[in-house]
Tab-separated table of C-alpha atoms and ligand atoms in Angstrom:
chain	number	residue	atom	x	y	z
A	1	MET	CA	40.697	-103.639	-69.264
A	2	THR	CA	39.998	-102.471	-65.723
A	3	MET	CA	36.376	-101.560	-65.346
A	4	GLN	CA	35.876	-99.727	-62.066
A	5	VAL	CA	32.303	-99.671	-60.850
A	6	ARG	CA	31.204	-97.624	-57.862
A	7	GLN	CA	28.219	-98.993	-56.046
A	8	GLU	CA	25.222	-96.813	-55.241
A	9	THR	CA	26.738	-95.958	-51.903
A	10	GLY	CA	29.658	-94.432	-53.780
A	11	GLU	CA	31.981	-96.325	-51.435
A	12	SER	CA	32.983	-99.574	-53.093
A	13	SER	CA	34.279	-100.357	-56.546
A	14	GLN	CA	34.612	-103.456	-58.669
A	15	THR	CA	36.479	-104.491	-61.777
A	16	VAL	CA	35.009	-106.014	-64.863
A	17	ALA	CA	35.769	-109.455	-63.446
A	18	ASP	CA	33.274	-108.736	-60.657
A	19	LEU	CA	30.510	-107.572	-62.976
A	20	PRO	CA	27.649	-109.982	-63.380
A	21	SER	CA	28.459	-111.722	-66.667
A	22	VAL	CA	25.067	-110.800	-68.063
A	23	LEU	CA	25.932	-107.112	-67.679
A	24	TYR	CA	29.383	-107.489	-69.146
A	25	THR	CA	27.979	-109.418	-72.113
A	26	ARG	CA	25.398	-106.740	-72.611
A	27	LEU	CA	27.985	-103.943	-72.754
A	28	ARG	CA	30.104	-106.002	-75.138
A	29	THR	CA	27.158	-106.853	-77.374
A	30	ALA	CA	26.231	-103.171	-77.435
A	31	GLY	CA	29.779	-102.415	-78.635
A	32	LEU	CA	30.414	-100.193	-75.605
A	33	GLU	CA	33.218	-102.188	-74.007
A	34	HIS	CA	35.957	-99.775	-75.106
A	35	ILE	CA	33.948	-96.722	-73.971
A	36	ALA	CA	33.475	-98.339	-70.556
A	37	ALA	CA	37.221	-99.025	-70.436
A	38	LYS	CA	38.044	-95.403	-71.311
A	39	LEU	CA	35.747	-94.189	-68.544
A	40	ASP	CA	37.421	-96.558	-66.083
A	41	ASP	CA	40.855	-95.383	-67.056
A	42	GLY	CA	39.866	-91.714	-66.808
A	43	ASP	CA	40.389	-91.245	-70.564
A	44	ARG	CA	38.211	-88.686	-72.246
A	45	LEU	CA	35.490	-89.628	-74.671
A	46	GLU	CA	35.883	-88.018	-78.069
A	47	LEU	CA	33.648	-87.215	-81.028
A	48	ALA	CA	33.590	-90.811	-82.336
A	49	ASP	CA	32.623	-92.123	-78.880
A	50	GLY	CA	29.795	-89.616	-78.605
A	51	LEU	CA	28.504	-90.604	-82.032
A	52	GLN	CA	28.602	-94.245	-81.069
A	53	LEU	CA	26.630	-93.540	-77.895
A	54	PHE	CA	23.975	-91.746	-79.966
A	55	GLU	CA	23.820	-94.569	-82.489
A	56	CYS	CA	23.993	-97.534	-80.110
A	57	SER	CA	20.723	-99.496	-80.241
A	58	ASP	CA	20.934	-100.506	-76.570
A	59	LEU	CA	19.657	-97.418	-74.737
A	60	LEU	CA	19.815	-99.166	-71.370
A	61	ALA	CA	23.513	-99.942	-71.821
A	62	VAL	CA	24.189	-96.255	-72.595
A	63	GLY	CA	22.074	-95.312	-69.581
A	64	TRP	CA	23.904	-97.774	-67.348
A	65	LEU	CA	27.254	-96.168	-68.176
A	66	ALA	CA	25.849	-92.674	-67.596
A	67	ASN	CA	24.279	-93.748	-64.326
A	68	ARG	CA	27.627	-95.140	-63.179
A	69	GLU	CA	29.249	-91.740	-63.823
A	70	ARG	CA	26.381	-89.984	-62.070
A	71	GLU	CA	26.696	-92.198	-59.005
A	72	LYS	CA	30.482	-91.750	-58.861
A	73	ARG	CA	29.904	-88.010	-58.463
A	74	HIS	CA	26.639	-87.802	-56.585
A	75	ALA	CA	25.620	-91.297	-55.401
A	76	ASP	CA	21.814	-90.964	-54.942
A	77	ARG	CA	21.880	-87.213	-54.277
A	78	THR	CA	19.455	-85.316	-56.511
A	79	TYR	CA	19.275	-81.549	-56.451
A	80	PHE	CA	16.538	-79.000	-57.025
A	81	ASN	CA	15.933	-75.440	-55.906
A	82	HIS	CA	13.112	-73.163	-54.856
A	83	ASN	CA	13.035	-70.596	-57.607
A	84	ILE	CA	10.787	-68.375	-59.649
A	85	ARG	CA	11.001	-67.711	-63.350
A	86	ILE	CA	10.236	-64.181	-64.606
A	87	GLU	CA	9.998	-63.085	-68.234
A	88	ALA	CA	9.713	-59.284	-68.048
A	89	THR	CA	9.101	-58.773	-71.776
A	90	ASN	CA	8.449	-60.979	-74.795
A	91	VAL	CA	9.204	-58.213	-77.296
A	92	CYS	CA	12.170	-59.540	-79.238
A	93	VAL	CA	13.975	-58.401	-82.364
A	94	ALA	CA	15.365	-61.882	-83.019
A	95	SER	CA	13.447	-64.322	-85.189
A	96	CYS	CA	14.417	-67.754	-83.843
A	97	LEU	CA	12.359	-70.381	-85.671
A	98	PHE	CA	11.752	-72.461	-82.525
A	99	CYS	CA	10.365	-69.612	-80.435
A	100	ALA	CA	6.649	-69.320	-79.631
A	101	PHE	CA	7.208	-66.693	-76.951
A	102	ALA	CA	8.630	-63.691	-78.834
A	103	ARG	CA	6.655	-60.822	-80.427
A	104	LEU	CA	8.552	-58.635	-82.863
A	105	GLN	CA	7.000	-55.241	-82.059
A	106	PRO	CA	5.663	-53.715	-78.847
A	107	GLY	CA	2.098	-53.342	-80.334
A	108	ASP	CA	1.843	-56.882	-81.774
A	109	THR	CA	-0.893	-59.210	-80.504
A	110	GLY	CA	0.237	-60.820	-77.288
A	111	ALA	CA	3.272	-58.547	-76.889
A	112	TYR	CA	3.911	-57.403	-73.334
A	113	THR	CA	6.472	-55.493	-71.319
A	114	LEU	CA	6.025	-55.387	-67.558
A	115	SER	CA	6.702	-52.209	-65.635
A	116	LEU	CA	9.412	-52.506	-63.000
A	117	ASP	CA	6.726	-52.482	-60.324
A	118	GLN	CA	4.915	-55.368	-62.000
A	119	VAL	CA	8.179	-57.327	-62.158
A	120	TRP	CA	9.051	-56.618	-58.522
A	121	ASP	CA	5.495	-57.541	-57.475
A	122	LYS	CA	6.173	-61.111	-58.593
A	123	LEU	CA	8.751	-61.301	-55.830
A	124	ARG	CA	6.858	-59.157	-53.321
A	125	VAL	CA	3.741	-61.365	-53.462
A	126	ARG	CA	5.920	-64.354	-52.605
A	127	ALA	CA	7.271	-62.819	-49.401
A	128	ASP	CA	6.071	-65.914	-47.524
A	129	GLN	CA	8.009	-68.333	-49.767
A	130	ALA	CA	11.521	-69.512	-48.927
A	131	LEU	CA	12.706	-68.710	-52.454
A	132	THR	CA	16.433	-68.758	-53.071
A	133	GLU	CA	16.622	-67.802	-56.769
A	134	VAL	CA	15.021	-65.493	-59.329
A	135	HIS	CA	15.680	-66.649	-62.913
A	136	VAL	CA	14.994	-63.930	-65.505
A	137	VAL	CA	14.942	-64.481	-69.288
A	138	ASN	CA	13.634	-61.777	-71.626
A	139	GLY	CA	13.086	-61.021	-75.270
A	140	LEU	CA	15.589	-58.672	-76.945
A	141	HIS	CA	13.571	-55.453	-76.590
A	142	PRO	CA	14.816	-52.686	-78.925
A	143	ASP	CA	13.515	-49.678	-76.956
A	144	LEU	CA	14.026	-50.251	-73.231
A	145	PRO	CA	16.873	-48.261	-71.655
A	146	PHE	CA	19.741	-50.110	-69.940
A	147	ALA	CA	18.584	-48.460	-66.711
A	148	TYR	CA	15.463	-50.712	-66.822
A	149	TYR	CA	17.595	-53.827	-66.344
A	150	LEU	CA	19.895	-52.245	-63.745
A	151	GLU	CA	16.921	-50.992	-61.760
A	152	LEU	CA	15.169	-54.374	-62.096
A	153	LEU	CA	18.132	-56.039	-60.354
A	154	ARG	CA	18.490	-53.324	-57.704
A	155	GLY	CA	14.767	-53.558	-56.921
A	156	PHE	CA	14.929	-57.354	-56.472
A	157	LYS	CA	17.837	-56.930	-54.046
A	158	ARG	CA	15.956	-54.244	-52.108
A	159	ILE	CA	12.959	-56.557	-51.731
A	160	ARG	CA	14.920	-59.763	-50.979
A	161	PRO	CA	18.668	-59.159	-50.471
A	162	ASP	CA	19.129	-62.878	-49.767
A	163	VAL	CA	17.794	-64.078	-53.110
A	164	HIS	CA	20.253	-65.086	-55.852
A	165	LEU	CA	19.688	-63.306	-59.175
A	166	LYS	CA	20.330	-65.615	-62.162
A	167	CYS	CA	19.377	-63.260	-64.951
A	168	PHE	CA	19.903	-62.616	-68.696
A	169	THR	CA	21.288	-65.148	-71.152
A	170	ALA	CA	24.583	-64.496	-72.948
A	171	VAL	CA	22.438	-63.587	-75.969
A	172	GLU	CA	20.839	-60.771	-73.951
A	173	ILE	CA	24.255	-59.626	-72.702
A	174	ALA	CA	25.523	-59.400	-76.312
A	175	PHE	CA	22.370	-57.517	-77.321
A	176	PHE	CA	22.779	-55.012	-74.465
A	177	ALA	CA	26.423	-54.430	-75.415
A	178	ASP	CA	25.530	-53.713	-79.046
A	179	LEU	CA	22.450	-51.624	-78.261
A	180	TYR	CA	23.908	-49.524	-75.450
A	181	GLY	CA	27.427	-49.129	-76.906
A	182	ARG	CA	29.385	-51.079	-74.308
A	183	THR	CA	31.688	-54.087	-74.370
A	184	ASP	CA	30.320	-57.418	-73.166
A	185	GLU	CA	32.567	-57.114	-70.117
A	186	GLN	CA	31.311	-53.609	-69.274
A	187	VAL	CA	27.714	-54.844	-69.470
A	188	LEU	CA	28.491	-57.741	-67.144
A	189	ARG	CA	30.332	-55.495	-64.678
A	190	GLU	CA	27.493	-52.949	-64.549
A	191	LEU	CA	24.864	-55.647	-64.088
A	192	MET	CA	26.961	-57.294	-61.353
A	193	ALA	CA	27.289	-53.964	-59.558
A	194	ALA	CA	23.468	-53.716	-59.657
A	195	GLY	CA	23.028	-57.194	-58.139
A	196	LEU	CA	23.486	-59.834	-60.854
A	197	ASP	CA	24.821	-63.054	-59.299
A	198	SER	CA	25.033	-65.524	-62.183
A	199	LEU	CA	23.997	-66.188	-65.778
A	200	PRO	CA	21.519	-68.836	-66.895
A	201	GLY	CA	22.451	-71.097	-69.802
A	202	GLY	CA	19.791	-70.056	-72.320
A	203	GLY	CA	20.517	-68.979	-75.869
A	204	ALA	CA	23.128	-71.666	-76.620
A	205	GLU	CA	20.730	-73.644	-78.873
A	206	VAL	CA	23.201	-75.670	-80.996
A	207	PHE	CA	26.649	-74.168	-81.494
A	208	ALA	CA	27.159	-75.516	-85.041
A	209	GLU	CA	27.109	-72.716	-87.604
A	210	ARG	CA	24.892	-74.720	-90.021
A	211	VAL	CA	22.152	-75.020	-87.402
A	212	ARG	CA	22.424	-71.434	-86.142
A	213	ARG	CA	22.155	-70.095	-89.693
A	214	LYS	CA	18.857	-71.952	-90.110
A	215	ILE	CA	17.145	-71.577	-86.738
A	216	CYS	CA	18.565	-68.444	-85.096
A	217	HIS	CA	20.579	-66.501	-87.670
A	218	ASP	CA	20.061	-63.031	-86.202
A	219	LYS	CA	21.319	-63.406	-82.660
A	220	CYS	CA	24.707	-63.722	-81.016
A	221	GLY	CA	26.793	-66.576	-82.455
A	222	ALA	CA	28.388	-69.527	-80.685
A	223	ASP	CA	31.833	-67.979	-80.219
A	224	ARG	CA	30.429	-64.862	-78.626
A	225	TYR	CA	28.064	-66.895	-76.424
A	226	LEU	CA	31.032	-68.891	-75.148
A	227	ASP	CA	33.197	-65.809	-74.784
A	228	ILE	CA	30.560	-64.071	-72.659
A	229	HIS	CA	30.469	-67.112	-70.375
A	230	ARG	CA	34.292	-67.077	-70.316
A	231	THR	CA	34.213	-63.418	-69.240
A	232	ALA	CA	31.499	-64.049	-66.659
A	233	HIS	CA	33.601	-66.856	-65.166
A	234	ARG	CA	36.669	-64.583	-65.079
A	235	LEU	CA	34.621	-61.944	-63.255
A	236	GLY	CA	33.735	-64.537	-60.630
A	237	MET	CA	30.261	-65.625	-61.697
A	238	ARG	CA	29.096	-69.195	-62.181
A	239	THR	CA	26.913	-69.979	-65.192
A	240	ASN	CA	25.024	-72.821	-66.882
A	241	VAL	CA	25.067	-74.021	-70.466
A	242	THR	CA	22.118	-75.461	-72.419
A	243	MET	CA	21.554	-77.344	-75.675
A	244	LEU	CA	18.266	-77.234	-77.587
A	245	TYR	CA	17.842	-80.716	-79.088
A	246	GLY	CA	15.329	-82.633	-81.154
A	247	HIS	CA	14.889	-80.393	-84.225
A	248	ILE	CA	17.262	-80.239	-87.225
A	249	GLU	CA	20.570	-80.972	-85.514
A	250	THR	CA	22.624	-84.092	-86.304
A	251	HIS	CA	24.213	-86.391	-83.736
A	252	GLU	CA	27.583	-84.991	-84.726
A	253	GLU	CA	26.395	-81.433	-84.067
A	254	ARG	CA	25.151	-82.468	-80.621
A	255	VAL	CA	28.495	-84.010	-79.708
A	256	ASP	CA	30.365	-81.024	-81.152
A	257	HIS	CA	28.201	-78.764	-78.955
A	258	MET	CA	29.086	-80.776	-75.863
A	259	LEU	CA	32.778	-80.750	-76.751
A	260	ARG	CA	32.797	-76.958	-77.159
A	261	ALA	CA	31.217	-76.559	-73.723
A	262	ARG	CA	33.732	-79.031	-72.304
A	263	ALA	CA	36.658	-77.127	-73.822
A	264	LEU	CA	35.557	-73.877	-72.173
A	265	GLN	CA	35.031	-75.698	-68.899
A	266	ASP	CA	38.632	-76.957	-69.101
A	267	GLU	CA	39.712	-73.300	-69.259
A	268	THR	CA	37.477	-71.779	-66.590
A	269	ALA	CA	35.645	-74.439	-64.513
A	270	GLY	CA	32.812	-71.901	-64.335
A	271	PHE	CA	29.886	-73.987	-65.591
A	272	GLN	CA	27.770	-75.559	-62.898
A	273	ALA	CA	25.283	-77.488	-64.992
A	274	PHE	CA	24.650	-78.658	-68.534
A	275	ILE	CA	20.958	-78.574	-69.407
A	276	PRO	CA	19.633	-80.325	-72.507
A	277	LEU	CA	16.406	-78.569	-73.568
A	278	ALA	CA	13.820	-80.667	-75.410
A	279	PHE	CA	12.412	-78.870	-78.464
A	280	HIS	CA	8.675	-78.097	-78.220
A	281	PRO	CA	7.063	-77.689	-81.636
A	282	ASP	CA	3.742	-75.882	-80.978
A	283	ASN	CA	3.064	-72.337	-82.213
A	284	ASN	CA	6.421	-71.759	-83.848
A	285	GLN	CA	7.945	-71.872	-87.299
A	286	MET	CA	9.224	-75.422	-86.864
A	287	ARG	CA	5.810	-76.790	-85.875
A	288	LYS	CA	5.904	-79.490	-88.574
A	289	LEU	CA	8.719	-81.273	-86.716
A	290	PRO	CA	7.820	-83.918	-84.138
A	291	ALA	CA	8.843	-83.378	-80.519
A	292	PRO	CA	11.722	-85.568	-79.330
A	293	THR	CA	10.612	-88.871	-77.803
A	294	ALA	CA	11.240	-89.827	-74.175
A	295	ALA	CA	13.850	-92.343	-75.384
A	296	GLU	CA	15.719	-89.574	-77.206
A	297	THR	CA	15.520	-87.350	-74.141
A	298	LEU	CA	16.971	-90.066	-71.902
A	299	ARG	CA	19.771	-90.689	-74.373
A	300	VAL	CA	20.716	-87.003	-74.767
A	301	HIS	CA	20.994	-86.583	-70.989
A	302	ALA	CA	23.004	-89.813	-70.699
A	303	VAL	CA	25.437	-88.855	-73.460
A	304	ALA	CA	25.855	-85.402	-71.888
A	305	ARG	CA	26.851	-87.030	-68.574
A	306	LEU	CA	29.377	-89.211	-70.370
A	307	MET	CA	30.929	-86.524	-72.604
A	308	LEU	CA	30.983	-83.667	-70.085
A	309	ASP	CA	33.349	-85.227	-67.590
A	310	ASN	CA	34.279	-81.803	-66.167
A	311	VAL	CA	30.791	-80.329	-65.618
A	312	PRO	CA	29.514	-81.194	-62.142
A	313	HIS	CA	25.768	-81.396	-62.830
A	314	ILE	CA	23.486	-82.605	-65.606
A	315	LYS	CA	20.090	-81.019	-65.190
A	316	ALA	CA	16.774	-82.257	-66.601
A	317	PHE	CA	14.502	-79.230	-66.941
A	318	TRP	CA	11.260	-80.990	-65.995
A	319	ILE	CA	9.131	-78.309	-67.682
A	320	ALA	CA	10.697	-79.280	-71.014
A	321	THR	CA	11.146	-83.045	-70.617
A	322	GLY	CA	7.902	-83.751	-68.780
A	323	VAL	CA	7.862	-84.804	-65.147
A	324	GLU	CA	7.852	-88.569	-65.742
A	325	THR	CA	10.760	-88.492	-68.178
A	326	ALA	CA	12.730	-86.228	-65.830
A	327	GLN	CA	12.186	-88.781	-63.053
A	328	THR	CA	13.413	-91.608	-65.276
A	329	ALA	CA	16.389	-89.489	-66.365
A	330	LEU	CA	17.612	-89.651	-62.749
A	331	TRP	CA	18.826	-93.152	-63.776
A	332	PHE	CA	20.326	-91.885	-67.050
A	333	GLY	CA	22.978	-89.472	-65.793
A	334	VAL	CA	20.832	-86.656	-64.383
A	335	ASP	CA	21.355	-85.385	-60.823
A	336	ASP	CA	19.377	-82.116	-60.916
A	337	LEU	CA	15.765	-81.218	-61.733
A	338	ASP	CA	15.957	-77.391	-61.758
A	339	GLY	CA	13.345	-75.933	-59.455
A	340	THR	CA	9.812	-74.997	-58.581
A	341	VAL	CA	9.908	-72.537	-61.545
A	342	GLN	CA	6.397	-70.951	-61.265
A	343	GLU	CA	4.862	-68.919	-64.119
A	344	GLU	CA	7.078	-70.349	-66.890
A	345	GLN	CA	5.985	-69.092	-70.327
A	346	ILE	CA	8.543	-69.965	-73.012
A	347	TYR	CA	7.711	-73.691	-72.968
A	348	HIS	CA	4.041	-73.378	-72.200
A	349	MET	CA	3.557	-71.086	-75.206
A	350	ALA	CA	5.358	-73.745	-77.270
A	351	GLY	CA	2.980	-76.493	-76.142
A	352	ALA	CA	4.430	-77.863	-72.883
A	353	ARG	CA	1.750	-79.730	-70.936
A	354	THR	CA	3.747	-79.899	-67.731
A	355	PRO	CA	2.388	-78.082	-64.659
A	356	GLU	CA	3.339	-74.392	-64.405
A	357	ALA	CA	4.867	-74.940	-60.987
A	358	LEU	CA	5.736	-77.679	-58.538
A	359	THR	CA	6.159	-77.169	-54.815
A	360	THR	CA	9.370	-78.218	-53.080
A	361	GLU	CA	7.329	-81.058	-51.541
A	362	ASP	CA	6.149	-82.154	-55.022
A	363	ILE	CA	9.701	-82.222	-56.350
A	364	SER	CA	11.221	-83.993	-53.387
A	365	GLY	CA	8.355	-86.523	-53.523
A	366	LEU	CA	8.887	-87.302	-57.167
A	367	ILE	CA	12.635	-87.702	-56.611
A	368	ARG	CA	12.042	-90.058	-53.701
A	369	VAL	CA	9.520	-92.106	-55.691
A	370	ALA	CA	12.182	-92.471	-58.391
A	371	GLY	CA	14.485	-94.010	-55.787
A	372	ARG	CA	16.849	-91.084	-55.225
A	373	ASP	CA	17.571	-88.735	-52.325
A	374	PRO	CA	16.165	-85.200	-52.753
A	375	ILE	CA	18.326	-82.267	-51.722
A	376	GLU	CA	17.099	-78.709	-51.902
A	377	ARG	CA	20.072	-76.588	-52.970
A	378	ASP	CA	20.666	-72.915	-53.598
A	379	THR	CA	21.900	-71.709	-57.000
A	380	LEU	CA	25.527	-72.435	-56.065
A	381	TYR	CA	24.683	-75.964	-54.882
A	382	ASN	CA	24.961	-75.251	-51.174
A	383	VAL	CA	22.546	-77.531	-49.341
A	384	VAL	CA	19.401	-75.739	-48.116
A	385	THR	CA	17.482	-78.788	-46.871
A	386	GLN	CA	18.142	-82.484	-47.055
A	387	HIS	CA	14.621	-83.808	-47.529
B	1	LIG	O1	17.442	-70.393	-74.998
B	1	LIG	C1	12.787	-71.522	-76.554
B	1	LIG	C2	14.673	-72.562	-75.238
B	1	LIG	C3	15.728	-71.408	-73.619
B	1	LIG	C4	11.749	-73.306	-77.186
B	1	LIG	O2	20.285	-71.943	-66.828
B	1	LIG	C5	12.812	-73.662	-76.380
B	1	LIG	O3	19.334	-72.979	-65.177
B	1	LIG	C6	12.262	-75.845	-76.595
B	1	LIG	O4	17.711	-71.539	-71.120
B	1	LIG	N1	11.220	-75.579	-77.406
B	1	LIG	C7	15.496	-70.599	-72.356
B	1	LIG	N2	13.072	-74.923	-76.084
B	1	LIG	C8	15.386	-71.506	-71.132
B	1	LIG	C9	16.710	-71.827	-70.539
B	1	LIG	C10	16.858	-72.499	-69.220
B	1	LIG	C11	15.879	-73.352	-68.750
B	1	LIG	C12	16.053	-73.944	-67.506
B	1	LIG	C13	17.150	-73.696	-66.729
B	1	LIG	C14	18.136	-72.843	-67.209
B	1	LIG	C15	19.330	-72.557	-66.357
B	1	LIG	C16	17.995	-72.247	-68.465
B	1	LIG	O5	14.503	-72.025	-73.953
B	1	LIG	C17	16.099	-70.721	-74.889
B	1	LIG	C18	15.778	-71.778	-75.912
B	1	LIG	O6	16.847	-72.648	-76.084
B	1	LIG	N3	13.436	-72.555	-76.022
B	1	LIG	N4	11.735	-71.969	-77.269
B	1	LIG	C19	10.926	-74.327	-77.723
B	1	LIG	N5	9.902	-74.079	-78.543
């Protein structure tokens, strides 16, 4: 076995013979020796390896392997961006059991739909901020015309032509296609012509049919979600992919989810980041379930880093994981913390107790305190500022 280990500098490497014996013994005792060897040899991890990583009792050994992969790619570099999150409407015809945000009908208590001016104002009032990204996620509204979404994008570009528009999940794209009588590709092309720059990763939940049938039966399925990302990549856009974990899914379904994302990435290389999303149980139809623990969160991010050898970034969405766990995850495979966010609602309505926004100084400070180097990036991972 040749176990190559890159040091934190990313410059030197060592074989298993050079590893401190205590570390080698620990990996062997954890039963992870052969997974370490596969990683060294550039062999891919498969379903059985992923299951073993989820079931291994030594979380630190799993984390150590994930951290080694993280440092090979990024050394200490840790990315975040200066973004704003906008949810223009929470009216949604889908009935996902985990969702605390959606309201079925326009007149229902708490239902809202912002006018275009109200949406644009969210950007206008931040004219003094060096924002680089607007991230839009909406409910599936049955009555808005397609022109609303096209105009929303055009208006953002009029106000801030420099800002990257990461808008509409694949689930929304599928909904638009069905509602407005277009193909998925036509919808993407029209939105791109109006200013769309990339797609966020929302709506993936868990790809396994068993899980989708139970928690999100009436929205776009896994194959269509992946096909929309495939099309977006072909049209030249980059996208992200998420996984909602910590509810009814099995370890096998988590690994299967990662492998399906990896297979598409082999085809297109269009995913920038994989983002595990921690389930929040307040105010939704799965409220009897406990939230995932910090240990589970660290493990999911670590296993994602190890399985998704072809996806450049593993992102911890600090709103979902909590700030402290996101910081710790920087030593469990994570190299990205999303962004300043501002005005997030989906998680806060589901019980998140994280702040609603962090400044770029807050984020770079918490990265530095965790022992990593903060880098403010734009959506496409170009460096904006090396803090
Ligand atoms: O798809 C909804 C999730 C997602 C709950 O692409 C919930 O950069 C946990 O996708 N508990 C939307 N999760 C958010 C999202 C996202 C977040 C950050 C970055 C990016 C990106 C994308 O939120 C939904 C769903 O999976 N969600 N309700 C809940 N109660």
